[in-house]
Amino acid sequence: MKLTIRDIAKMANVSPTAVSFVINKKGSISDETRRRIEEVIRQTGFRPSINSRRLSAKKSFNICVVMDVGASLFSDMFYLGVTKGIQQEASALGYNIVLTDFSGSMPEIVLNRDTDGVIFFQDLESNMFDIVRGLSVPFVVADSHISHAPYPTVGIDNQRAAHAAIKHLLDCGHRDIAFLGPKNYPHLFESTHSGYNEAHMDSGLIPQKSRIYESDETTTSAGATMAMILDAKPWPTAVFCPGDRQAIGAMLRAQELGARVPEDISFMSIDDTMLCRYVRPQMTTVHIDMEQLGVHAMRLLHDQIDGKPTDNIILPMDEVVERDSVRRIG
Amino acid sequence: MKLTIRDIAKMANVSPTAVSFVINKKGSISDETRRRIEEVIRQTGFRPSINSRRLSAKKSFNICVVMDVGASLFSDMFYLGVTKGIQQEASALGYNIVLTDFSGSMPEIVLNRDTDGVIFFQDLESNMFDIVRGLSVPFVVADSHISHAPYPTVGIDNQRAAHAAIKHLLDCGHRDIAFLGPKNYPHLFESTHSGYNEAHMDSGLIPQKSRIYESDETTTSAGATMAMILDAKPWPTAVFCPGDRQAIGAMLRAQELGARVPEDISFMSIDDTMLCRYVRPQMTTVHIDMEQLGVHAMRLLHDQIDGKPTDNIILPMDEVVERDSVRRIG
DNA sequence: ATGAAAGCGCTAACAA
DNA sequence: TTGTTAGCGCTTTCAT
């Protein structure tokens, strides 16, 4: 019934080893022999059993991607984009992408070592990484918020993205810009806050501490903080949030409270998930190339697997997408 | 280094076979022996090599999920929900979910038979299914639009969902309801159109052919059709689209053209993706439980794999979620 | 109820 | 450059 490498070997009058060599492009084979073997393979449509391969090569050819199951639809949207990038790169490298969810405990597939590497989304508590290390399974974390993490990461240069956003707002004539950051992501808060400060100072402006606000990274929490901001006059002329979700939550709430956007107050975010195009006014934002993030994560993991020395990657992203939520002043 | 089933056997003074039996809950083992083996397994933290297993059992323990790579973010959102359901059920059954994209040709993983079954999203051209059949790999299609497809499917009862939507509109006092359906999904168009007609007739009303419109299932195409509808008076009092994407595209366009929603015109959709809560006014819709769809798809596939006889599944879904896009008349 | 032994189909060390 | 051979670690048939 199913052909094996031995059958092919016989048909080509060579040894199984030879066949294995040409399949894996390893060892040394005379052109003549190789051609003969390739011919037989083509004619028979032979495909080597990947399971045998897994067993003898002690590789699973799986890469497992761990998403937090409790994550919001927002993160889903973001990470699905990242996953596309991973998947594209992975299939080029001959890996399967297996999707697992993380609900507090390490997925079976990594406990079983049924994966050649794992990609985590966002930084987890360090004891989780200890587990993976203990299993000596290579891993990387994608969308890490930590700049010099003691493990392989690829992240966005959030400071730079925030800088780009604030610069845009400044260029549009805004001088009283509120920063509404995610208090449940301290590292992200910190780096984007730095970008905010830096952009001001680059323009010879002094960032005002009183314009720094925080909320959880949820629509409602951002809305509540926004309501509070609107409670006191004068209003900032613009509000910047380092994430679509917060920005949209804030904007929608402001509108509910009677503020006109962007006439009375402008909003700007980072991420550029599809939501930006569906809210009204459409959200001006800094574009994040999620697939790119995925591609780099997969490459980094591949290098890890190969045992190559690697550096953590920080992707610079600062392309602002102008839409309708920011008013040009004066 | 790594423990094998033989090591465990020795430690428990039994044969490898016995160990295999208790791991797989097969064969017959005395309670006494079983307990002893289980004890050793627990103490050593032994985990059988899944790769050996794959080879000798001729199973991959993989289920591959095929998404169309060209699909919109909308479908992404929908299918990610479905995937969560699949994944949840799959891990309970001991399978990995491997994500692949379909870009016109069958993914390698199925060509290699490195999967015990495949789940397709939406109906593909039948020659694709022929390929899978030729490989004798079990498959199901999730979110099939075809009611009596000659292959295993699980789908939503779209007629019923449409019926529920129209009934809601009717109950709110609407009597001039436009149907804007997806012309690029003829089956979906057909079934939801039936629901539209049926709901009218149930209320003793005659559905008007002139109120049936079509567009591609995209935001812009729906917008264009909407503009055309608004071009002629009288306007319908409500517009129903069997999908969030069309409905939102239509609603947003109507607003751009100066119509007030829901005062001048109401909108209603099917799907209840998260977008519904981010557009203003929030979209009233029929809730679709995507995870449920995934769970059923996985179960159906599992039965297929087991060679059990199966019937195609049609999930009834008709829960309307009232939000702000529908006006109550009178 | 338990065990011996023969694979599953490939890889890789070693020989020739 | 090519071939022989011994595994990889389970499952499963067939004895006992």
Coordinates of C-alpha atoms in Angstrom, one line a residue, chain A residues 2 47 50-52 54-55 59 62 69 73-74 76-77 80 83-84 87 96-101 108-109 111-114 219 248 252 256 274-275 278-280, chain B residues 2 47 50-52 54-55 59 62 69 73-74 76-77 80 83-84 87 96-101 108-109 111-114 219 248 252 256 274-275 278-280:
Chain A
K2 CA 1.9 3.0 1.1
R47 CA 6.0 11.4 0.4
I50 CA 6.7 12.5 8.7
N51 CA 6.0 10.5 11.8
S52 CA 8.9 8.2 11.3
R54 CA 9.8 12.8 13.9
L55 CA 10.7 9.7 15.8
K59 CA 11.9 16.6 16.2
N62 CA 5.6 21.7 15.5
V69 CA -7.6 32.4 26.4
L73 CA -11.4 40.3 21.3
F74 CA -9.0 43.2 20.9
D76 CA -7.5 38.4 19.5
M77 CA -7.6 40.8 16.6
L80 CA -4.4 36.9 14.9
T83 CA -0.2 34.7 13.9
K84 CA -0.6 35.2 10.2
Q87 CA 2.4 31.0 10.1
N96 CA 3.3 23.3 11.7
I97 CA 1.8 26.1 13.8
V98 CA -0.3 24.6 16.6
L99 CA -2.5 26.9 18.4
T100 CA -3.0 26.5 22.1
D101 CA -4.5 28.5 24.8
E108 CA 0.2 19.8 27.4
I109 CA 1.9 20.0 24.0
L111 CA 4.9 19.6 28.7
N112 CA 5.0 16.6 26.3
R113 CA 7.8 18.3 24.4
D114 CA 5.7 17.8 21.3
T219 CA -13.2 50.2 26.9
I248 CA -11.9 54.2 21.3
L252 CA -17.0 57.1 22.5
E256 CA -21.8 60.3 24.8
M274 CA -9.6 47.4 12.0
L275 CA -11.8 49.0 14.6
Y278 CA -15.4 51.5 11.9
V279 CA -15.8 54.0 14.7
R280 CA -16.9 57.5 13.8
Chain B
K2 CA 14.6 10.4 29.0
R47 CA 5.3 11.0 29.8
I50 CA 4.1 11.0 21.4
N51 CA 6.2 10.6 18.4
S52 CA 6.7 6.9 18.9
R54 CA 2.3 8.5 16.2
L55 CA 4.5 6.2 14.3
K59 CA -2.1 8.6 13.9
N62 CA -3.3 16.6 14.7
V69 CA -5.8 33.5 3.8
L73 CA -10.8 40.7 9.0
F74 CA -14.4 40.2 9.4
D76 CA -11.1 36.4 10.7
M77 CA -13.0 37.6 13.6
L80 CA -11.3 33.0 15.3
T83 CA -11.5 28.2 16.3
K84 CA -11.7 28.7 20.0
Q87 CA -9.6 24.1 20.1
N96 CA -3.5 19.4 18.5
I97 CA -5.0 22.1 16.4
V98 CA -2.8 23.2 13.6
L99 CA -3.6 26.3 11.7
T100 CA -3.0 26.5 8.0
D101 CA -4.0 28.8 5.4
E108 CA 1.2 20.3 2.7
I109 CA 0.1 19.0 6.0
L111 CA -1.0 16.2 1.4
N112 CA 1.4 14.6 3.8
R113 CA -1.4 13.0 5.7
D114 CA 0.0 14.6 8.8
T219 CA -18.4 47.3 3.5
I248 CA -22.5 48.2 9.1
L252 CA -22.4 54.0 8.0
E256 CA -22.8 59.9 5.7
M274 CA -17.7 42.7 18.4
L275 CA -18.0 45.4 15.8
Y278 CA -18.3 49.8 18.5
V279 CA -20.4 51.4 15.8
R280 CA -22.8 54.1 16.7

